[in-house]
XYZ file of N, CA and C in Angstrom:
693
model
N 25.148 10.292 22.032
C 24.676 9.230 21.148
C 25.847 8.684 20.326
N 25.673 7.309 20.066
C 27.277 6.931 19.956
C 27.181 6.925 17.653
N 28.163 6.541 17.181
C 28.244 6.966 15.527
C 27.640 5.873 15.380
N 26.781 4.686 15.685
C 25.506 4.120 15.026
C 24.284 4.365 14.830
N 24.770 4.915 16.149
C 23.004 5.226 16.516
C 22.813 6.221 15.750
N 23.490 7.320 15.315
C 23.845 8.544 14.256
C 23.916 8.371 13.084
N 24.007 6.696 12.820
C 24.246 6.412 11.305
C 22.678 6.115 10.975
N 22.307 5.043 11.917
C 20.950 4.849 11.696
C 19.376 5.617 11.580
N 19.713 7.051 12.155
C 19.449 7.804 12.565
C 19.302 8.559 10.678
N 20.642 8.875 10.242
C 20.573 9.483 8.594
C 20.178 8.654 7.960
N 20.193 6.769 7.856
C 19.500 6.034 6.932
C 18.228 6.379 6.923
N 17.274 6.796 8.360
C 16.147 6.894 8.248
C 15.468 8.005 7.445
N 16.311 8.943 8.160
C 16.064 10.374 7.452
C 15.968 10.576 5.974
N 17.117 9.389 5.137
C 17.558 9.883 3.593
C 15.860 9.001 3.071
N 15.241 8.530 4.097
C 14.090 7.614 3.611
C 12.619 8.458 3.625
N 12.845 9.611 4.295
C 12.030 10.218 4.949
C 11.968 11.522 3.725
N 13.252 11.734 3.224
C 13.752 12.570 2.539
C 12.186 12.506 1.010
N 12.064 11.639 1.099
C 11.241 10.861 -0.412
C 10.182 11.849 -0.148
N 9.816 12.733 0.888
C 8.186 13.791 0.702
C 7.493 12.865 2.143
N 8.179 11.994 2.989
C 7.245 11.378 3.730
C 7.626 12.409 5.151
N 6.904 12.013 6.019
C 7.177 13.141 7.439
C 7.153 11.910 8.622
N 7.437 12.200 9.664
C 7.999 11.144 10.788
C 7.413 11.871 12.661
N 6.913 11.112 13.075
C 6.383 11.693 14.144
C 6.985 10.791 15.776
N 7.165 11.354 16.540
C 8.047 10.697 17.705
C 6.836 10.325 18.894
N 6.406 9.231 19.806
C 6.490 9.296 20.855
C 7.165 8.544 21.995
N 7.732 8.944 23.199
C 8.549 8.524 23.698
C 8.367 8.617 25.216
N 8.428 7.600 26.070
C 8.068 7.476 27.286
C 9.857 7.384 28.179
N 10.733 6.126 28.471
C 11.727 6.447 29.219
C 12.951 6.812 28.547
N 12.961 7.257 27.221
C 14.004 7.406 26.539
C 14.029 9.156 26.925
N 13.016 9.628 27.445
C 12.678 11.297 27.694
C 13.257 12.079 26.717
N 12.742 11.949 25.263
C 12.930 12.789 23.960
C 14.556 12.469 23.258
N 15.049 11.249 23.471
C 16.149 11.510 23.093
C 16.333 11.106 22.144
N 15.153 9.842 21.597
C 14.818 9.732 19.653
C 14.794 10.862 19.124
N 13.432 11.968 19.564
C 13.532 13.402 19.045
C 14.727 13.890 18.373
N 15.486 13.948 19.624
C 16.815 14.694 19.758
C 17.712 14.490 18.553
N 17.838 12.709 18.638
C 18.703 12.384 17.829
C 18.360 12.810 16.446
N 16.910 12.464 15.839
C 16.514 12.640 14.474
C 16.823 13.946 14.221
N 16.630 15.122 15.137
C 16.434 16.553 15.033
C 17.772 17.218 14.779
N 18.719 16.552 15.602
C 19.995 16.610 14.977
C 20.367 16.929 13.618
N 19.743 16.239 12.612
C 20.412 16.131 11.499
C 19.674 17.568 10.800
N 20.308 18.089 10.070
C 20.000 19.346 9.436
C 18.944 19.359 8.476
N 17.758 20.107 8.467
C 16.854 20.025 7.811
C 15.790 19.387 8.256
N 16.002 18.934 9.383
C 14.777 18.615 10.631
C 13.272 18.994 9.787
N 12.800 20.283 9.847
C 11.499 20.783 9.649
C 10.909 20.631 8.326
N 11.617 19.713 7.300
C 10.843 19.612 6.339
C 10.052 17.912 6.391
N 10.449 16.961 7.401
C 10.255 16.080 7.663
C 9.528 15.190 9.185
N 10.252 16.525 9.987
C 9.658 15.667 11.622
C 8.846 16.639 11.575
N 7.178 16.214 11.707
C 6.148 16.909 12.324
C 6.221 17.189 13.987
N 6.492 16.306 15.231
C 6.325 16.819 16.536
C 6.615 15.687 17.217
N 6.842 15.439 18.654
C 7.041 14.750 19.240
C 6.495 14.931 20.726
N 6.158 14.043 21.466
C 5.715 13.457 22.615
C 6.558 12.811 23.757
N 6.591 13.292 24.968
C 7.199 12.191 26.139
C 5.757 12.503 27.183
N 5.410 11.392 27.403
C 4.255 10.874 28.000
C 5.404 9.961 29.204
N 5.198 10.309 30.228
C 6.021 9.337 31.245
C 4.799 8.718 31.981
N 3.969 9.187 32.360
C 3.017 8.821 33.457
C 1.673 8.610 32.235
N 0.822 7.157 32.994
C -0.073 6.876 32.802
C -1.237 8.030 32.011
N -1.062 9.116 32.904
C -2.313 9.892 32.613
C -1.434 10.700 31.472
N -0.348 10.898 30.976
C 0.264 12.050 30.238
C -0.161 10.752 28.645
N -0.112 9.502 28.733
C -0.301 8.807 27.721
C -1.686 8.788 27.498
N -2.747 8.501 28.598
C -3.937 8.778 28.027
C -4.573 9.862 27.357
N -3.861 11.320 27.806
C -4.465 12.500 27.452
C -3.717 13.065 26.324
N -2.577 12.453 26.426
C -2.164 13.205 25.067
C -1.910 12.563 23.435
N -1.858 11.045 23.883
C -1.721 10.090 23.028
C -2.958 9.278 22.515
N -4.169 9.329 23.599
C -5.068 8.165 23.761
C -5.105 6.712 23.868
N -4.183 6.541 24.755
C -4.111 5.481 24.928
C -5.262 4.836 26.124
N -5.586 3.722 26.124
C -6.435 2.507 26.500
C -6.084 2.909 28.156
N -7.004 3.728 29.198
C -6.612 3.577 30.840
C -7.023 2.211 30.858
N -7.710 1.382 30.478
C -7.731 0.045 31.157
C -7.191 -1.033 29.973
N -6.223 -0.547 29.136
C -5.149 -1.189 28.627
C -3.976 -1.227 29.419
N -3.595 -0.267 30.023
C -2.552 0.531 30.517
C -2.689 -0.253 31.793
N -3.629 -0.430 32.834
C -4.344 -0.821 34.304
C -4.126 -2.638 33.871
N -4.502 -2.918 33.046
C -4.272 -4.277 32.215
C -2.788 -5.056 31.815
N -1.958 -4.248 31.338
C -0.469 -5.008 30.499
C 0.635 -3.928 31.320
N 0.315 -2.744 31.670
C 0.780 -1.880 31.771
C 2.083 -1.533 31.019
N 2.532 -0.127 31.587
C 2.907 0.248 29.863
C 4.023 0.269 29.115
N 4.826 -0.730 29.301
C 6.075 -1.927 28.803
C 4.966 -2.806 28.436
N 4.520 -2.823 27.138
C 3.741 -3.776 26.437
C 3.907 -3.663 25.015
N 3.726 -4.898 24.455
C 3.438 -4.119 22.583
C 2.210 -3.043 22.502
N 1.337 -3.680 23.125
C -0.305 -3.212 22.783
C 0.115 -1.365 23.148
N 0.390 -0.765 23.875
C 0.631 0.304 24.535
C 1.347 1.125 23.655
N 2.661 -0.034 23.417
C 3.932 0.609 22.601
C 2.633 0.989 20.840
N 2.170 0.355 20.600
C 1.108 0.877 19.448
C 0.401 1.665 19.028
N -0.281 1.711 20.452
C -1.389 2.767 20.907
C -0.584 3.996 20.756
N 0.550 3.886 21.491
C 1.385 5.187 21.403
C 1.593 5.562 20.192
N 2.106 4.840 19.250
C 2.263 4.959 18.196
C 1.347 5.946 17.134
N 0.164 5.217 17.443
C -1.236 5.437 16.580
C -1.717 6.876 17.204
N -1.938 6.970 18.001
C -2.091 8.361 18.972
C -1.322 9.278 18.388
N 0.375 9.292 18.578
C 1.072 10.357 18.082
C 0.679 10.344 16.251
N 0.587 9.313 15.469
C 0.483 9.428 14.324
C -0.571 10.306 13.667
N -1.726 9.770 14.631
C -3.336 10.811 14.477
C -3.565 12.187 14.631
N -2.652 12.402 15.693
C -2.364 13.286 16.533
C -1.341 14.699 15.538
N -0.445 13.918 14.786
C 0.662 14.968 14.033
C 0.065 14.632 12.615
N -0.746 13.444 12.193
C -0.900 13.588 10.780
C 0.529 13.519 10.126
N 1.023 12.328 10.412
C 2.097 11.623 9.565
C 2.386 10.794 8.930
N 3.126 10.313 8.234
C 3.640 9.189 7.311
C 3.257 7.805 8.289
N 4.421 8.073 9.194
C 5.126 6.817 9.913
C 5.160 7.687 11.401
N 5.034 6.741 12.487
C 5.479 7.367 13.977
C 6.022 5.982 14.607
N 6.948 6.467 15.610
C 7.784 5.421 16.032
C 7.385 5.883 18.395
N 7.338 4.782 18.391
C 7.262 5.138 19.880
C 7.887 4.429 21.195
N 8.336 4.866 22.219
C 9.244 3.711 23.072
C 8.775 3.743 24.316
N 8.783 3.045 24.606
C 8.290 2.288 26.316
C 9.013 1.414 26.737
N 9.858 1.309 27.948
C 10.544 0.507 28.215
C 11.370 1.210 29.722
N 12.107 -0.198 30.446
C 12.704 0.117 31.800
C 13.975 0.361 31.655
N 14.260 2.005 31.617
C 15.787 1.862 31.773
C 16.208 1.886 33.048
N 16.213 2.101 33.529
C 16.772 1.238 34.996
C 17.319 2.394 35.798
N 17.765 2.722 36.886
C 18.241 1.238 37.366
C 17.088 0.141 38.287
N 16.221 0.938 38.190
C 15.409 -0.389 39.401
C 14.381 -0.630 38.041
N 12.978 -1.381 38.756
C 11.875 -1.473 37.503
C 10.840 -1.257 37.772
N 10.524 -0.443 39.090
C 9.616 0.250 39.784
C 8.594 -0.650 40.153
N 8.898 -2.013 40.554
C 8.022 -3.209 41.110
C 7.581 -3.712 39.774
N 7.722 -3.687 38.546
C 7.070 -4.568 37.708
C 8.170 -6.412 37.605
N 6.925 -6.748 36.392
C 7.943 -7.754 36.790
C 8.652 -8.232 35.240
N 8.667 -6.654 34.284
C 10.128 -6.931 33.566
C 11.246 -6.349 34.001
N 12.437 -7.101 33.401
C 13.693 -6.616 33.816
C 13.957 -4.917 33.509
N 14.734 -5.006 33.956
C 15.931 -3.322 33.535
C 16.511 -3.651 32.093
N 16.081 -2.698 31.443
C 16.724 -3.098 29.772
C 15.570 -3.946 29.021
N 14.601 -3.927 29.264
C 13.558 -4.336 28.438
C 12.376 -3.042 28.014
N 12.744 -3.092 26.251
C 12.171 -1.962 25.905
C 10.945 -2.471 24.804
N 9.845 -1.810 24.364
C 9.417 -2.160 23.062
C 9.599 -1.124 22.242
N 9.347 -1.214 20.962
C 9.125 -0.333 20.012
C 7.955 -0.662 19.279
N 7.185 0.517 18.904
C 6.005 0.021 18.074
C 6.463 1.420 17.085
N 5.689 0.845 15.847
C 5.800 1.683 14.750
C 4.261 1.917 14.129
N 4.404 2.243 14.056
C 2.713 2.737 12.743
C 2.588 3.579 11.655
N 2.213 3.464 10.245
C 1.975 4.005 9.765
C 0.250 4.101 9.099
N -0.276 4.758 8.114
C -1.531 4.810 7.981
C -2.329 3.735 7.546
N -1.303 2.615 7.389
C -2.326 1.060 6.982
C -1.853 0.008 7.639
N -1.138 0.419 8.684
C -0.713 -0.833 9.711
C 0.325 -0.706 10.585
N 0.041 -1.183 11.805
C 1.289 -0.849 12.987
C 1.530 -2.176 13.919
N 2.745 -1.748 14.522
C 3.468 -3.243 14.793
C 4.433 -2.698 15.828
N 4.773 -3.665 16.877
C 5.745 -3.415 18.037
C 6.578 -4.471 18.177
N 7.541 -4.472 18.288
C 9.157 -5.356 18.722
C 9.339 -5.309 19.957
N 10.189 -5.813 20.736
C 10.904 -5.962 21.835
C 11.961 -6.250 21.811
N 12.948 -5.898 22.930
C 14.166 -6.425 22.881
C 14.909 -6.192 24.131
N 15.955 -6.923 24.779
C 16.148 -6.843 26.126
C 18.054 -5.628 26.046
N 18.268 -5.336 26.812
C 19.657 -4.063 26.925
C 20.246 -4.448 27.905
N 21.293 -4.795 27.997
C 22.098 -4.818 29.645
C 23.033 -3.675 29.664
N 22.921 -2.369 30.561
C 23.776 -1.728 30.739
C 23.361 -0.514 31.702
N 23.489 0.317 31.549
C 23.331 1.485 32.869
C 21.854 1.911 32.416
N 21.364 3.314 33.080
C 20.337 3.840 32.498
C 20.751 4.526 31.462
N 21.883 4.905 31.169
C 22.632 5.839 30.087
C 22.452 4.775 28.788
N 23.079 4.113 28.753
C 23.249 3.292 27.921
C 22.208 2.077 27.507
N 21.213 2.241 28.693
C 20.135 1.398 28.191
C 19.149 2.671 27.062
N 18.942 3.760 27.955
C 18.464 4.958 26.731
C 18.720 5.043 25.292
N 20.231 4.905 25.127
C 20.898 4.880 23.880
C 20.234 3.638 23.458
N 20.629 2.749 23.706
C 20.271 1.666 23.125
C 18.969 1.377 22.606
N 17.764 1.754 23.590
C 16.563 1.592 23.178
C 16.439 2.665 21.828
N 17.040 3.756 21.602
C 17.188 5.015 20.482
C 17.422 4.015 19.085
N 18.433 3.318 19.238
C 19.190 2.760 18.485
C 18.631 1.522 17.738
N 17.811 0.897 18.536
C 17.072 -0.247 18.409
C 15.933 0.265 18.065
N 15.318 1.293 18.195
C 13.953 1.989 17.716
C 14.284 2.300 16.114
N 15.312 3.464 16.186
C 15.813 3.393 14.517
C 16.122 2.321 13.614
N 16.568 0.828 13.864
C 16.657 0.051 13.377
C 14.950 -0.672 12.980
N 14.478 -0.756 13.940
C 13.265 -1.669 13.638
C 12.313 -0.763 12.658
N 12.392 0.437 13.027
C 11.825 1.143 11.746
C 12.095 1.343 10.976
N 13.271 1.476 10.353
C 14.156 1.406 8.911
C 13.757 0.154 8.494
N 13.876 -1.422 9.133
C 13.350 -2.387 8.737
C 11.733 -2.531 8.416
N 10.589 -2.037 9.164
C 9.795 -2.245 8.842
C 9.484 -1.143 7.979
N 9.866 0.312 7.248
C 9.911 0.674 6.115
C 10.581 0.172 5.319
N 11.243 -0.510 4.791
C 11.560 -1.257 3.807
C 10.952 -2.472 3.325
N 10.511 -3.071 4.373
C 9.122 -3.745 3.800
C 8.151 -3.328 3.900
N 7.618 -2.291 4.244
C 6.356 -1.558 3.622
C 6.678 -1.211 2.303
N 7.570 -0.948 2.065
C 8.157 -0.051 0.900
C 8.381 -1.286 -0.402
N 8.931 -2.547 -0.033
C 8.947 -3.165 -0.706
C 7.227 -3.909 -0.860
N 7.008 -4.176 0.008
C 5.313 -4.896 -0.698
C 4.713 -3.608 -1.238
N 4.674 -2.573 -0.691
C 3.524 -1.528 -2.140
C 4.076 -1.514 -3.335
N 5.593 -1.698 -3.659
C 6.150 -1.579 -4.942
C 5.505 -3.069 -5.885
N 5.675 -3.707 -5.047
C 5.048 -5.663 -5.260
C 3.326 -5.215 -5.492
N 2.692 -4.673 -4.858
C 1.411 -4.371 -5.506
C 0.663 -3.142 -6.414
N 1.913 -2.266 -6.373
C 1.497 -1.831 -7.418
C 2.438 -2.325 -9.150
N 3.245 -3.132 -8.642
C 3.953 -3.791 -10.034
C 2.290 -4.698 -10.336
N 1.899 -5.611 -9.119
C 0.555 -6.020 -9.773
C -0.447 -5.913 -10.187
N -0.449 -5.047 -9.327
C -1.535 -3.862 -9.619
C -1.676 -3.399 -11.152
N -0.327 -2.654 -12.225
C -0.222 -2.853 -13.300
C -0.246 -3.990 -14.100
N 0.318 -4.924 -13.877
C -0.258 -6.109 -14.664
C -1.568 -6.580 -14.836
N -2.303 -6.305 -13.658
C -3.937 -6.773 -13.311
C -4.338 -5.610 -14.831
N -4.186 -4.535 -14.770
C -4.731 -3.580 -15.634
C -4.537 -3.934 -16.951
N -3.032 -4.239 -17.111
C -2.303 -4.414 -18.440
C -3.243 -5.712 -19.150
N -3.134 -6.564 -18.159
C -4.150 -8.317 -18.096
C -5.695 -7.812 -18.846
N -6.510 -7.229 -18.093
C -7.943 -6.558 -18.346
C -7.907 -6.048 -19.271
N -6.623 -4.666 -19.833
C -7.062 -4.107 -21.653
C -6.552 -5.420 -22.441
N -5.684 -6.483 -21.973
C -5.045 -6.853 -23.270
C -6.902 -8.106 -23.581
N -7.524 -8.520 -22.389
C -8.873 -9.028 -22.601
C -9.732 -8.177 -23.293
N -9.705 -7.122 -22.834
C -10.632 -6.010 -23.569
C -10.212 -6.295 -24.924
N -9.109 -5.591 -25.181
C -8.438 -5.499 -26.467
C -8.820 -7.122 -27.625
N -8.672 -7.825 -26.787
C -9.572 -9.756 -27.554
C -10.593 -9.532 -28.208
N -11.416 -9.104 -26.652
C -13.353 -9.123 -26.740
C -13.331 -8.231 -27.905
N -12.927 -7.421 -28.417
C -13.087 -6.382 -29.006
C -13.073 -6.982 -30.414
N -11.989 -7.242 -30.459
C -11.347 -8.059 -31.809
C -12.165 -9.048 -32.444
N -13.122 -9.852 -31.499
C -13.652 -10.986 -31.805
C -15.105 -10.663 -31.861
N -15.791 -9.313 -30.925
C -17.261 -8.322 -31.834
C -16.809 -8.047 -32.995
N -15.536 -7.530 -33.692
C -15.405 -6.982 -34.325
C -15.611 -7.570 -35.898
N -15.036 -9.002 -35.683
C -15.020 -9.983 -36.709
C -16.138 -10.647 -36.640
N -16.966 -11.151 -35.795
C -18.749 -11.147 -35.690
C -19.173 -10.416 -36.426
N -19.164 -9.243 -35.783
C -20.020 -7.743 -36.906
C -19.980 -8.109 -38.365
N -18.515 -8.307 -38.980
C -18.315 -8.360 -40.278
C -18.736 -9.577 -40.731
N -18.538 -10.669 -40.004
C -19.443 -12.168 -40.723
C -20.916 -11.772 -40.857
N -21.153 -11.193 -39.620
C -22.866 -11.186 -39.922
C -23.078 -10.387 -41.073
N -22.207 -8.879 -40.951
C -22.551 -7.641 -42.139
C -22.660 -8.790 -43.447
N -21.319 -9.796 -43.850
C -20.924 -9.945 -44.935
C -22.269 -11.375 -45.412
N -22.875 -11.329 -44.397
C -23.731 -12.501 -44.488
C -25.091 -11.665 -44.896
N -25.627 -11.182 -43.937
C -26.584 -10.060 -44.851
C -26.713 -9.539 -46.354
N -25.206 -9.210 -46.137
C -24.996 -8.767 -47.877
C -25.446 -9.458 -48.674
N -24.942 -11.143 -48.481
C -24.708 -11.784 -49.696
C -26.604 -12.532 -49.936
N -27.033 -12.422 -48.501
C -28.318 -12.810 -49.280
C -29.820 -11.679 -49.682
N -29.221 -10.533 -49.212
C -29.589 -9.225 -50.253
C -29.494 -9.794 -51.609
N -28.292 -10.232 -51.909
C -28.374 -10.187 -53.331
C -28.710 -11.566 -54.268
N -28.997 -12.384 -53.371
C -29.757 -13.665 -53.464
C -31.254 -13.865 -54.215
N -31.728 -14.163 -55.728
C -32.596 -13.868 -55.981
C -33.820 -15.518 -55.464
N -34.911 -15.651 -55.127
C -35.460 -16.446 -55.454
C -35.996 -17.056 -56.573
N -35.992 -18.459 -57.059
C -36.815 -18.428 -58.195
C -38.050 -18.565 -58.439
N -39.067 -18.787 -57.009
C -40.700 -18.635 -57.179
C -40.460 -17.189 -57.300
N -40.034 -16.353 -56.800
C -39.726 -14.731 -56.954
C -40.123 -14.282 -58.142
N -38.805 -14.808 -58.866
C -38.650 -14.913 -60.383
C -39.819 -15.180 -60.947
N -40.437 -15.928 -60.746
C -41.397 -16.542 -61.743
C -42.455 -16.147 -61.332
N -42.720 -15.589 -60.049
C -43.796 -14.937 -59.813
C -44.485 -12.901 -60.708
N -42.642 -12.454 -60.355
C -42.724 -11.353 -61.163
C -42.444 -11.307 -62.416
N -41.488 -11.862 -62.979
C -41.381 -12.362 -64.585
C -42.501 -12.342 -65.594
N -42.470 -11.429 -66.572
C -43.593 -11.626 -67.519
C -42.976 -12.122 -69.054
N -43.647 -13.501 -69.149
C -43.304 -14.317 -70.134
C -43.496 -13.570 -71.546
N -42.354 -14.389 -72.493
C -42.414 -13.293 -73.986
C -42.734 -14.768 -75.206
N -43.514 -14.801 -75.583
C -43.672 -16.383 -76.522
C -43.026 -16.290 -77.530
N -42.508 -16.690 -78.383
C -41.798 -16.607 -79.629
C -42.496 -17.617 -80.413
N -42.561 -17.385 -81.611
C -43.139 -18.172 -82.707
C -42.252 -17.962 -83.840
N -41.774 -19.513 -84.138
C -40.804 -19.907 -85.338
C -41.710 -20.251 -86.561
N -41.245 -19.017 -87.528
C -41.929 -19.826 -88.786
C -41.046 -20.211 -89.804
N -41.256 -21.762 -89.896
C -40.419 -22.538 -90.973
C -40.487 -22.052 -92.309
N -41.874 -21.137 -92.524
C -41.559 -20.766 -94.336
C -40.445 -19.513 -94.003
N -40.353 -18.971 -92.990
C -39.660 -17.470 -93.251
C -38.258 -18.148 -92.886
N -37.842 -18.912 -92.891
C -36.462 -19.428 -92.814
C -35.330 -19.410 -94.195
N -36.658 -19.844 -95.083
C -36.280 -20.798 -96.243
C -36.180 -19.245 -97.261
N -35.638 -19.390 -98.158
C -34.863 -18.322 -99.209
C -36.285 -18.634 -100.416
């Protein structure tokens, strides 16, 4: 494996490193993604297991993949390259799984893609996706290559997984922050209600009527006498 494919190979890993785990399946590359990831030291706290399914029936039974998906696109396809994906992912209970299908050559066993046409599909637990891409070179070097091109497209599509959950849960907090700082309003504005009404109650508690008055009031007459004034 040449020092990219080795580089790309530790970017993934230092990503993997975060508590996530990584699951392999692999059809003409015959385990040599495995290989490469397994390489790096500390393998077992991160790669759960891996898969080479070469033949039709080794993908249906061990991966679950679609026999009349397979009888349909056959299995140099995205749809397949997915299935694979999703299968090994279900299958090991992982983060992320990466899977390859493709013709390394030298012939293409009567289909009618070329030699050097590989896919990659990726999946993780809320969505999966497959690439393509074409290789010109031996079967040696088409292997490598498809390795190489598998580690890349998944480093890329974890980083935008990675970047949109950070994007929804930044919104995710604002949505919340948004809702108490409303709460926190509504609150403010029962609060000053309460006290108009309290302070309104009060004041006509102490409000007297004057039929009231004059109803309970008991009158006192006074009588002025002009002789008792006078000396």
């Amino acid at each position: 494996m040449d020092e990219e494919a080795q580089a790309a190979a530790a970017r993934l890993v230092r990503r993997l490193k975060g508590g996530y785990t990584v699951t392999i399946a692999e059809s003409c590359t015959g385990g040599l993604l495995a290989s490469t990831l397994t390489d790096i030291a500390g393998a077992s706290a991160w790669f759960k297991q891996s898969w080479v399914t070469y033949s039709y029936e080794a993908k249906i039974q061990e991966l679950d993949v679609s026999r009349e998906l397979l009888e349909k696109k056959g299995a140099v396809s995205a749809e397949v390259a997915i299935q694979m994906a999703q299968g090994a992912l279900a299958r090991a209970n992982a983060d992320i799984a990466i899977s390859i299908t493709g013709i390394a050559g030298p012939g293409n066993d009567g289909t009618s893609k070329k030699v050097g046409y590989v896919y990659v599909g990726i999946a993780s637990r809320t969505w999966a996706i497959a690439e393509a891409t074409q290789i010109g070179g031996n079967r040696q070097e088409n292997k490598e290559g498809f390795v190489h091109f598998a580690l890349l497209t998944a480093i890329r599509h974890w980083d935008q997984a990675m970047e949109l959950a950070e994007s929804n849960r930044l919104k995710d907090i604002e949505e919340r922050e948004a809702r108490v700082r409303e709460e926190i309003r509504a609150e403010i504005e029962r609060n000053k209600r309460a006290a108009a009404a309290a302070q309104e109650t009060a004041w006509q508690s102490q409000t007297w009527s004057g039929d009231k008055q004059e109803g309970n009031s008991e009158g006192i007459d006074v009588t002025w006498n002009e002789d008792s004034q006078e000396d």
